[in-house]
XYZ file of C-alpha atoms in Angstrom:
658
model
C 6.065 8.318 -38.771
C 7.660 5.248 -37.382
C 8.095 4.510 -33.715
C 10.555 2.322 -31.855
C 9.707 0.001 -29.016
C 9.535 -1.349 -26.311
C 9.323 2.046 -24.565
C 8.402 4.420 -27.362
C 8.088 8.137 -26.921
C 5.181 9.561 -28.886
C 5.817 11.604 -32.033
C 2.801 13.585 -33.236
C 1.751 13.251 -36.841
C 2.066 16.500 -38.816
C -1.615 16.432 -39.712
C -2.514 18.079 -36.392
C -1.251 20.883 -34.250
C 0.196 20.128 -30.824
C -2.230 20.585 -27.964
C -1.421 21.367 -24.357
C -1.186 18.040 -22.592
C -2.721 18.594 -19.194
C -3.475 15.742 -16.760
C -6.750 13.967 -17.397
C -9.750 14.823 -15.241
C -10.658 12.449 -12.480
C -13.175 9.839 -13.511
C -16.483 9.736 -11.720
C -18.468 6.573 -10.844
C -18.400 3.985 -13.601
C -15.640 5.834 -15.469
C -17.965 8.744 -16.347
C -16.408 12.197 -16.505
C -16.443 14.097 -13.223
C -17.304 17.680 -14.211
C -20.076 17.703 -16.830
C -20.580 21.442 -16.543
C -17.252 21.996 -18.313
C -18.149 19.930 -21.399
C -20.015 20.303 -24.618
C -23.362 18.447 -24.632
C -26.222 17.617 -26.980
C -26.712 16.439 -30.514
C -24.905 19.485 -31.897
C -21.767 18.640 -29.919
C -21.937 15.029 -31.122
C -22.202 16.114 -34.768
C -19.402 18.605 -34.283
C -17.117 15.964 -32.751
C -17.869 13.566 -35.580
C -16.989 16.259 -38.110
C -13.674 16.879 -36.322
C -12.875 13.160 -36.651
C -14.023 13.079 -40.265
C -11.751 15.994 -41.175
C -8.692 13.872 -40.338
C -9.671 10.872 -42.460
C -8.477 12.419 -45.727
C -4.839 12.430 -44.637
C -4.747 9.234 -42.525
C -2.746 6.267 -43.887
C -3.819 2.611 -43.967
C -0.943 1.689 -41.632
C -0.718 0.612 -38.002
C -0.534 3.296 -35.340
C -1.988 4.971 -32.288
C -4.531 7.753 -32.152
C -5.425 10.223 -29.395
C -8.649 12.160 -28.961
C -8.254 15.470 -27.184
C -10.761 17.879 -25.620
C -10.858 21.623 -26.221
C -8.818 22.059 -22.999
C -6.085 19.770 -24.342
C -6.929 16.816 -22.083
C -6.406 13.397 -23.594
C -9.824 11.764 -23.715
C -8.929 8.408 -25.235
C -5.924 6.514 -26.585
C -6.463 3.698 -29.079
C -4.423 1.534 -31.439
C -5.266 0.305 -34.899
C -4.046 -2.080 -37.576
C -5.261 0.537 -40.050
C -5.575 4.057 -38.659
C -7.863 5.185 -41.476
C -10.376 2.328 -41.070
C -10.338 2.406 -37.256
C -10.850 6.175 -36.924
C -13.588 6.091 -39.580
C -15.687 3.920 -37.233
C -16.100 6.874 -34.858
C -17.916 8.897 -37.540
C -20.886 6.490 -37.448
C -22.017 7.942 -34.133
C -25.446 6.277 -33.987
C -23.782 2.863 -33.932
C -21.520 3.765 -30.984
C -22.375 2.984 -27.352
C -23.272 5.906 -25.086
C -19.806 6.031 -23.594
C -18.145 6.552 -26.982
C -20.817 9.030 -28.049
C -19.956 11.163 -25.018
C -16.293 10.892 -26.002
C -16.923 11.911 -29.600
C -18.990 14.882 -28.416
C -15.999 16.153 -26.406
C -13.388 15.594 -29.102
C -11.911 18.887 -30.357
C -8.842 17.522 -32.180
C -6.872 14.307 -32.746
C -3.225 13.310 -32.783
C -1.670 10.306 -34.458
C 1.501 8.218 -34.312
C 2.265 5.658 -37.051
C 4.264 2.519 -36.213
C 5.963 -0.267 -38.159
C 3.666 -3.015 -36.857
C 0.466 -3.541 -34.942
C 2.507 -5.012 -32.071
C 4.440 -1.749 -31.754
C 1.088 0.087 -31.769
C -0.198 -2.076 -28.903
C 2.967 -1.442 -26.848
C 2.777 2.320 -27.495
C -0.936 2.386 -26.638
C -0.266 0.859 -23.176
C 2.606 3.323 -22.634
C 0.439 6.355 -23.482
C -2.534 5.163 -21.421
C -0.294 5.000 -18.353
C 1.216 8.369 -19.169
C -1.989 10.348 -19.820
C -4.654 8.324 -17.877
C -7.444 9.147 -20.364
C -10.794 8.968 -18.677
C -12.536 6.977 -21.453
C -9.932 4.183 -21.377
C -9.861 1.281 -18.954
C -7.307 2.503 -16.397
C -5.087 0.497 -14.122
C -4.441 2.801 -11.168
C -1.378 1.168 -9.691
C 1.181 3.440 -8.043
C 3.107 0.745 -6.246
C 6.216 -1.074 -7.497
C 6.709 -4.701 -6.630
C 9.399 -5.850 -4.200
C 12.020 -8.400 -5.248
C 14.770 -10.431 -3.554
C 18.152 -9.224 -4.745
C 21.458 -11.134 -4.684
C 24.312 -8.824 -5.649
C 27.120 -9.659 -8.037
C 30.565 -8.123 -8.512
C 31.546 -8.656 -4.890
C 33.552 -11.515 -3.375
C 30.820 -11.983 -0.768
C 27.417 -11.177 -2.374
C 24.596 -9.638 -0.377
C 20.979 -10.879 0.037
C 18.415 -8.077 0.436
C 14.942 -6.889 -0.391
C 14.818 -4.526 -3.351
C 12.178 -2.213 -4.777
C 12.711 0.154 -7.705
C 14.969 0.180 -10.760
C 17.153 -2.868 -11.437
C 20.771 -2.900 -12.492
C 22.839 -5.506 -14.282
C 25.127 -6.173 -11.276
C 22.591 -8.321 -9.412
C 20.159 -11.224 -9.745
C 16.498 -10.506 -8.958
C 13.831 -12.996 -7.837
C 10.161 -12.113 -7.777
C 7.942 -10.204 -7.937
C 6.408 -10.690 -4.496
C 2.925 -9.408 -3.740
C 3.975 -7.525 -0.593
C 7.049 -6.282 1.269
C 6.033 -8.483 4.206
C 6.286 -11.618 2.075
C 9.758 -10.624 0.896
C 10.981 -9.865 4.417
C 9.745 -13.201 5.719
C 11.417 -15.036 2.850
C 14.702 -13.119 3.231
C 14.771 -13.941 6.960
C 14.135 -17.614 6.205
C 16.822 -17.655 3.495
C 19.320 -16.103 5.877
C 18.663 -18.955 8.326
C 18.963 -21.502 5.552
C 21.947 -20.187 3.572
C 23.466 -17.698 6.082
C 24.177 -14.890 3.587
C 25.024 -11.365 4.662
C 22.459 -8.588 4.358
C 24.650 -5.678 5.497
C 25.670 -2.773 3.237
C 29.164 -2.838 1.703
C 30.220 0.140 3.808
C 29.293 -1.758 7.002
C 30.874 -4.957 5.694
C 34.278 -3.332 5.082
C 34.372 -1.648 8.481
C 33.609 -4.714 10.643
C 36.358 -5.951 12.983
C 34.294 -8.669 14.668
C 31.115 -10.609 13.888
C 27.795 -8.837 14.306
C 24.567 -10.050 15.913
C 23.479 -11.763 12.674
C 26.337 -14.233 13.094
C 25.487 -14.816 16.773
C 21.899 -15.802 15.910
C 23.138 -18.016 13.076
C 21.894 -15.963 10.142
C 25.317 -15.129 8.664
C 28.616 -16.927 8.374
C 30.549 -13.697 9.092
C 32.483 -13.295 5.852
C 33.367 -9.760 6.983
C 35.943 -11.223 9.413
C 36.882 -14.269 7.279
C 34.924 -16.848 9.316
C 34.081 -18.488 5.975
C 36.245 -18.936 2.878
C 35.293 -17.279 -0.419
C 34.736 -20.679 -2.067
C 32.467 -21.886 0.721
C 30.501 -18.649 0.641
C 30.134 -18.875 -3.137
C 28.648 -22.318 -2.569
C 26.059 -20.856 -0.184
C 25.191 -18.154 -2.712
C 24.820 -20.742 -5.447
C 22.488 -22.779 -3.310
C 20.351 -19.713 -2.531
C 20.121 -18.815 -6.237
C 19.187 -22.393 -7.129
C 16.525 -22.517 -4.413
C 14.959 -19.259 -5.573
C 15.059 -20.527 -9.161
C 12.852 -23.514 -8.296
C 15.482 -26.202 -7.642
C 14.479 -26.607 -4.015
C 14.379 -30.428 -3.987
C 17.835 -30.588 -5.529
C 19.215 -28.279 -2.826
C 17.502 -30.183 -0.030
C 18.893 -33.450 -1.398
C 22.417 -31.966 -1.496
C 22.150 -30.698 2.117
C 20.830 -34.104 3.225
C 23.827 -35.787 1.597
C 26.205 -33.349 3.341
C 24.465 -33.912 6.667
C 24.892 -37.672 6.316
C 28.572 -37.307 5.441
C 29.117 -35.067 8.482
C 27.340 -37.548 10.667
C 29.386 -40.488 9.306
C 32.511 -38.465 10.058
C 31.259 -37.942 13.626
C 31.142 -34.185 13.054
C 27.800 -33.866 14.816
C 27.905 -30.047 15.177
C 28.161 -29.605 11.392
C 25.433 -32.222 10.917
C 23.166 -30.349 13.356
C 23.704 -27.055 11.479
C 22.810 -28.731 8.182
C 19.760 -30.329 9.812
C 18.546 -26.906 10.956
C 18.999 -25.505 7.437
C 16.980 -28.357 5.965
C 14.208 -27.722 8.464
C 14.065 -24.080 7.432
C 13.788 -24.977 3.751
C 11.083 -27.497 4.526
C 9.170 -24.870 6.520
C 9.378 -22.405 3.621
C 7.865 -24.967 1.263
C 5.220 -25.988 3.807
C 3.950 -22.394 3.967
C 3.295 -22.370 0.202
C -0.449 -23.009 0.606
C -1.154 -23.071 -3.137
C 1.185 -24.999 -5.388
C 0.417 -26.691 -8.672
C 2.619 -29.283 -10.317
C 3.967 -27.989 -13.615
C 3.467 -24.291 -12.801
C 6.952 -22.877 -12.421
C 7.042 -19.235 -13.563
C 3.481 -18.017 -14.072
C 0.976 -15.316 -13.261
C -2.660 -16.196 -12.687
C -4.879 -13.303 -13.788
C -8.583 -13.615 -12.963
C -11.330 -11.020 -13.450
C -14.701 -10.941 -11.705
C -17.287 -8.365 -12.709
C -20.390 -7.315 -10.804
C -22.503 -4.181 -10.636
C -20.499 -2.401 -13.331
C -17.206 -2.839 -11.362
C -14.370 -5.289 -11.899
C -11.783 -6.856 -9.582
C -8.694 -8.508 -11.088
C -6.672 -10.824 -8.868
C -3.068 -11.593 -9.822
C -1.278 -14.577 -8.238
C 2.497 -14.712 -8.697
C 4.306 -18.072 -9.036
C 8.083 -18.124 -9.450
C 10.282 -21.177 -9.323
C 7.217 -23.255 -8.460
C 6.550 -21.197 -5.297
C 3.588 -18.974 -4.602
C 4.818 -15.412 -4.069
C 1.422 -14.063 -3.026
C -1.403 -12.194 -4.730
C -2.701 -8.658 -5.196
C -6.106 -7.260 -6.101
C -6.710 -4.483 -8.627
C -9.818 -2.440 -9.360
C -9.433 -0.827 -12.827
C -11.436 2.277 -13.574
C -13.787 1.817 -16.520
C -17.274 2.486 -17.857
C -19.869 0.164 -16.324
C -20.824 -1.257 -19.707
C -17.342 -2.538 -20.608
C -17.224 -6.352 -20.655
C -14.851 -8.293 -18.373
C -12.821 -9.692 -21.271
C -12.182 -6.160 -22.584
C -11.182 -4.944 -19.115
C -8.832 -7.900 -18.738
C -7.169 -7.296 -22.101
C -6.584 -3.616 -21.247
C -5.305 -4.598 -17.793
C -2.764 -7.076 -19.190
C -1.388 -4.479 -21.618
C -0.927 -1.869 -18.904
C 0.168 -4.212 -16.089
C 3.165 -5.564 -18.031
C 4.049 -2.180 -19.525
C 6.828 -1.645 -16.953
C 7.658 -5.238 -15.959
C 8.525 -8.430 -17.898
C 5.798 -11.020 -18.191
C 6.570 -14.613 -17.026
C 6.611 -17.485 -19.498
C 3.008 -18.407 -18.668
C -0.076 -16.319 -17.958
C -3.234 -18.125 -16.962
C -6.228 -15.894 -17.763
C -9.858 -16.231 -16.779
C -11.302 -14.928 -20.061
C -10.536 -15.281 -23.750
C -9.220 -11.913 -24.834
C -9.712 -10.334 -28.228
C -6.544 -10.081 -30.329
C -5.017 -12.935 -28.363
C -2.112 -13.498 -30.774
C -1.310 -9.784 -30.882
C -1.202 -9.599 -27.055
C 1.067 -12.670 -26.933
C 3.440 -11.249 -29.508
C 3.605 -7.852 -27.726
C 4.258 -9.431 -24.299
C 6.943 -11.689 -25.799
C 8.649 -8.768 -27.505
C 8.736 -6.717 -24.320
C 9.827 -9.637 -22.080
C 12.529 -10.925 -24.426
C 11.232 -14.510 -24.288
C 8.212 -16.449 -25.478
C 5.096 -15.751 -23.389
C 2.114 -18.085 -23.435
C -1.368 -16.795 -22.495
C -3.742 -19.662 -21.757
C -7.316 -20.039 -20.514
C -7.397 -23.510 -18.856
C -10.736 -25.338 -19.004
C -10.012 -28.277 -16.677
C -7.414 -29.846 -14.449
C -5.101 -28.405 -11.766
C -4.529 -25.144 -13.656
C -8.280 -24.610 -13.917
C -8.659 -25.197 -10.163
C -5.903 -22.671 -9.587
C -7.749 -20.177 -11.760
C -11.020 -20.876 -9.942
C -9.251 -20.131 -6.659
C -8.098 -16.752 -8.074
C -11.645 -16.053 -9.298
C -13.060 -16.748 -5.812
C -10.534 -14.306 -4.370
C -11.542 -11.717 -6.959
C -15.240 -12.219 -6.174
C -14.677 -11.843 -2.425
C -12.425 -8.798 -2.852
C -14.960 -7.079 -5.088
C -17.710 -7.814 -2.549
C -15.667 -6.233 0.211
C -14.851 -3.281 -1.972
C -18.474 -2.662 -2.866
C -19.532 -2.949 0.758
C -16.779 -0.509 1.761
C -17.835 1.862 -1.032
C -21.453 1.787 0.152
C -20.336 2.427 3.714
C -18.008 5.216 2.554
C -20.835 6.818 0.599
C -23.015 6.872 3.720
C -20.174 8.418 5.757
C -19.627 11.143 3.140
C -23.349 11.901 3.181
C -23.079 12.159 6.994
C -20.146 14.590 6.601
C -22.314 16.702 4.285
C -25.143 16.743 6.855
C -22.791 17.543 9.760
C -21.171 20.515 7.978
C -24.165 21.725 5.959
C -22.696 20.927 2.523
C -24.893 20.895 -0.575
C -23.823 17.368 -1.495
C -21.588 14.550 -0.289
C -17.935 15.604 -0.873
C -16.103 13.794 -3.664
C -12.687 15.019 -2.489
C -11.699 15.909 1.063
C -8.266 17.406 1.743
C -6.854 17.280 5.269
C -3.870 19.363 6.366
C -1.422 19.065 9.269
C 2.061 20.277 10.233
C 4.941 18.494 11.960
C 8.169 19.796 13.460
C 10.353 19.707 16.611
C 10.704 23.216 17.999
C 10.516 24.569 14.479
C 13.275 22.359 12.979
C 12.731 20.263 9.852
C 9.194 21.655 9.620
C 6.905 20.149 7.007
C 3.271 20.454 6.025
C 1.219 17.461 4.872
C -1.950 17.054 2.804
C -3.902 13.842 2.496
C -6.898 13.202 0.242
C -9.974 11.031 0.750
C -12.969 10.337 -1.457
C -15.679 7.780 -2.263
C -13.026 5.075 -2.824
C -11.195 5.724 0.479
C -7.771 7.284 0.850
C -6.333 8.556 -2.440
C -2.670 8.018 -1.574
C -1.248 8.993 -4.952
C -2.728 12.471 -4.335
C -0.973 12.952 -0.961
C 1.436 15.901 -0.905
C 4.172 17.108 1.438
C 5.421 20.692 1.762
C 8.868 21.552 3.043
C 8.374 24.775 5.010
C 10.573 27.421 3.416
C 10.047 30.274 5.846
C 11.323 32.516 7.236
C 9.074 31.436 10.083
C 9.599 31.803 13.826
C 10.284 28.396 15.489
C 7.048 26.690 16.395
C 4.762 29.183 14.615
C 2.094 26.718 13.525
C -0.142 29.444 12.136
C 2.580 30.730 9.781
C 3.349 27.185 8.644
C -0.261 26.496 7.884
C -0.503 29.808 6.040
C 2.454 28.907 3.823
C 1.115 25.394 3.056
C -2.366 26.574 2.119
C -1.056 29.528 0.153
C 1.208 27.312 -1.941
C -1.513 24.715 -2.465
C -4.335 26.971 -3.552
C -2.264 29.619 -5.365
C -1.113 26.796 -7.637
C -4.680 25.498 -7.988
C -5.905 28.954 -9.036
C -3.036 29.319 -11.463
C -3.220 25.838 -13.097
C -6.938 25.028 -12.942
C -8.950 28.251 -12.540
C -12.090 26.606 -14.043
C -11.885 23.733 -11.515
C -12.389 21.214 -14.308
C -9.349 19.065 -13.573
C -10.774 17.130 -10.644
C -8.089 18.389 -8.236
C -10.097 20.958 -6.306
C -11.446 19.781 -2.934
C -15.106 19.857 -1.931
C -14.093 20.192 1.741
C -10.912 21.299 3.488
C -10.277 19.877 6.946
C -7.605 21.481 9.150
C -6.041 19.808 12.177
C -6.324 22.576 14.747
C -8.700 24.999 16.373
C -10.080 28.488 15.895
C -6.657 29.958 15.119
C -5.900 27.545 12.291
C -9.404 28.124 10.883
C -8.809 31.911 10.878
C -5.522 31.444 8.978
C -7.209 29.172 6.382
C -10.089 31.584 5.747
C -7.644 34.519 5.435
C -5.580 32.628 2.825
C -8.649 31.732 0.789
C -9.990 35.269 0.960
C -6.648 36.654 -0.249
C -6.761 34.255 -3.218
C -10.370 35.158 -4.037
C -11.731 31.736 -3.143
C -15.059 32.342 -1.462
C -17.012 29.088 -1.945
C -14.712 26.428 -0.482
C -15.976 24.911 2.814
C -13.319 24.876 5.567
C -13.557 23.073 8.900
C -10.988 22.743 11.649
C -11.017 19.823 14.064
C -9.541 20.088 17.557
C -9.306 17.541 20.320
C -11.513 18.152 23.332
C -10.538 18.908 26.915
C -7.320 17.143 27.975
C -6.859 16.244 24.268
C -9.403 13.528 24.728
C -10.185 11.709 21.473
C -13.943 11.322 21.117
C -14.700 14.817 22.405
C -13.452 16.707 19.329
C -14.742 20.204 18.671
C -15.367 21.458 15.145
C -14.958 25.093 14.033
C -16.518 26.640 10.968
C -16.822 30.266 9.818
C -19.955 32.054 11.042
C -20.985 29.096 13.195
C -20.419 28.394 16.894
C -18.050 25.514 17.760
C -19.887 22.193 18.019
C -19.299 18.498 18.676
C -20.739 15.293 17.277
C -22.170 12.495 19.325
C -19.344 10.397 20.858
C -20.410 7.197 19.077
C -21.367 8.792 15.780
C -19.765 6.864 12.836
C -19.147 10.209 11.102
C -17.032 11.298 14.077
C -14.943 8.103 13.825
C -14.515 8.727 10.096
C -13.294 12.295 10.674
C -10.946 11.073 13.388
C -9.479 8.573 10.965
C -8.886 11.334 8.420
C -7.242 13.549 11.042
C -5.081 10.669 12.299
C -4.038 9.707 8.756
C -2.888 13.294 8.109
C -1.043 13.201 11.421
C 0.643 9.893 10.544
C 1.669 11.138 7.106
C 3.022 14.406 8.499
C 5.032 12.725 11.273
C 6.432 10.120 8.880
C 7.540 12.803 6.455
C 9.085 14.875 9.243
C 10.997 11.878 10.615
C 12.370 11.050 7.168
C 13.543 14.625 6.724
C 15.062 14.732 10.181
C 16.883 11.406 9.569
C 18.265 12.782 6.338
C 19.457 15.926 8.100
C 21.184 13.859 10.797
C 23.304 12.215 8.104
C 24.409 15.551 6.670
C 27.650 17.247 7.659
C 28.915 20.808 7.525
C 31.322 19.543 4.849
C 28.308 18.980 2.552
C 27.808 22.759 2.514
C 31.194 23.409 0.867
C 30.879 23.907 -2.902
C 32.900 21.440 -4.905
C 33.290 18.841 -2.139
C 31.742 15.590 -3.286
C 31.558 12.149 -1.600
C 35.155 11.149 -2.436
C 36.766 14.291 -1.029
C 34.416 14.268 1.956
C 35.452 10.661 2.695
C 39.150 11.571 2.389
C 38.735 14.536 4.786
C 36.865 12.505 7.385
C 39.368 9.646 7.204
C 42.214 12.091 7.703
C 40.750 14.281 10.473
C 38.325 11.790 12.036
C 35.365 14.175 12.233
C 33.911 17.263 10.610
C 34.982 19.376 13.597
C 38.591 18.414 12.850
C 38.214 19.657 9.270
C 36.715 22.893 10.547
C 39.667 23.539 12.921
C 42.390 22.474 10.468
C 44.911 24.911 9.092
C 45.634 25.451 5.430
C 48.785 23.305 5.483
C 46.935 20.458 7.230
C 44.197 20.517 4.585
C 46.763 20.408 1.771
C 48.239 17.246 3.325
C 45.042 15.285 2.753
C 45.296 12.875 -0.216
C 43.217 14.151 -3.164
C 42.952 17.729 -1.808
C 44.786 20.252 -4.005
C 46.007 23.643 -2.856
C 43.052 25.380 -4.486
C 40.519 23.015 -2.887
C 42.240 23.341 0.501
C 42.003 27.130 0.207
C 38.279 26.860 -0.641
C 37.648 24.656 2.442
C 39.653 26.918 4.706
C 37.875 30.053 3.445
C 34.510 28.384 3.990
C 35.182 27.962 7.732
C 37.199 31.202 8.111
C 35.432 33.799 5.977
C 37.067 36.682 7.810
C 40.594 35.234 7.489
């Protein structure tokens, strides 16, 4: 079967039956599978897996494509691409020539699925897409759940807006980036406002202004909302901002210097002073670019450092000749995979959902270099060059990225060692059989029972696992402020689903320890819920602040054990406090977001068939939701856009007995 790109959806080859596609199990240290008890083992399993693979060879074509290896449970074990599916898959039948990692994979293989493509480039693009989708545990995995922030200048408006943007992009705007962090974007946007004085307010605020806002008073906006600047002059400011962000900074500074001189010659010293201040801001922006290389305009510097079976990849972003910051990544992989192979897999997955720049400076020569270049160029829509500089300024830039990768990996390994000791301390403190691989912490947040939510955070050997955090909107009915009932609902929903979806506990999503923010009462609720669900072997601990809610004097409660405390300066106590505080932070943040959303809602939103346009018309006509509620039928019919039938529906909603 043929497959389209650049974002292909997989189509299974008819040589296999569809398997249930469950999420991949969590990888253990070094990329090894996490739950060996659930897997086939031994020479017999290896031979059986090889025979499964051999059975598919008879019907496989000598064409490009992608293959998937699946376990008996339907989990995707591995995704690979091939120039010739038949030849590539045949390699897995020679099991004695395979490394240990691939032998384990073959031993677990119960079936295979295939997708044929027009070209090898399409196969490479599809492979990266499927690896991100299924996260197979035998592939090199880029675990990146964060999108990159950009600077956005809108189009389609007489006075465009300058803002930070994260998420999907539309055609009605220009985007500049990516930036490594939201902080870098915010600092740059603030500086650009001072230099080019563009508005950052929403269109709804812009149209409702009757006088300049504070941004104009502090000289960060020319107040186009009240016509303090002409459309032509504002367009000039926008053009200068776009040019500056596109790398033409010297040209813009030269133009502003010329304008300042002209204003000075005309004795317009106030205008000259304003231009001088704008030039100073632009100079300051450039001065803070601590790493700049002549000739590097739009480029990513990708450097991999490997040590102790782990890899850190540092990515530096350069756009328009400016350094937009850097970010470190720690791909999950088997400890025997070479750095060049990790880097090649990283590049394919990293640019799977974002266009590559014109130049990528890499630290290692990657296999299938030309294929990677062709795939990146196809996805980006322009020619992409991947180079490994050996000398000169670009090599020094790459060496700087390598040093950052080395230092980041050193910190990561030190943190992991420290984290491992803390988890061992947790096991000792609570009498666990082994150090917990996954700790789940639960907390609730509400204000007198309103907008109640439950929160779950997850921690493990690698620190906080933020992509596993979950929030629970309390559905009730629950008496206001009944924390016990809220905790009961949260735990029931969490573990009833776990029992239903993963009864064998082979998916890596079951905790080794449950930590509850609360005291004896919360512990009693948790144990009751687990007993009702037939879960008898899950350790549960509740943590309560000491007398006068004094942090450092926490008391711990466990079933069939008297309450106890840890030494005030015990590192394990600090670790557990951090977990409790992180759950508290996540719960409060979620509650505030829900409360803020509720504040923006109106009783009009509850009326079926009343959308934003009609809601706006009603509020403009009556001034407030209360006016709509008190209005008579004839008054409602007088609103533009409100028909007799809609007016009757609104009236009946507020007067059900009428």
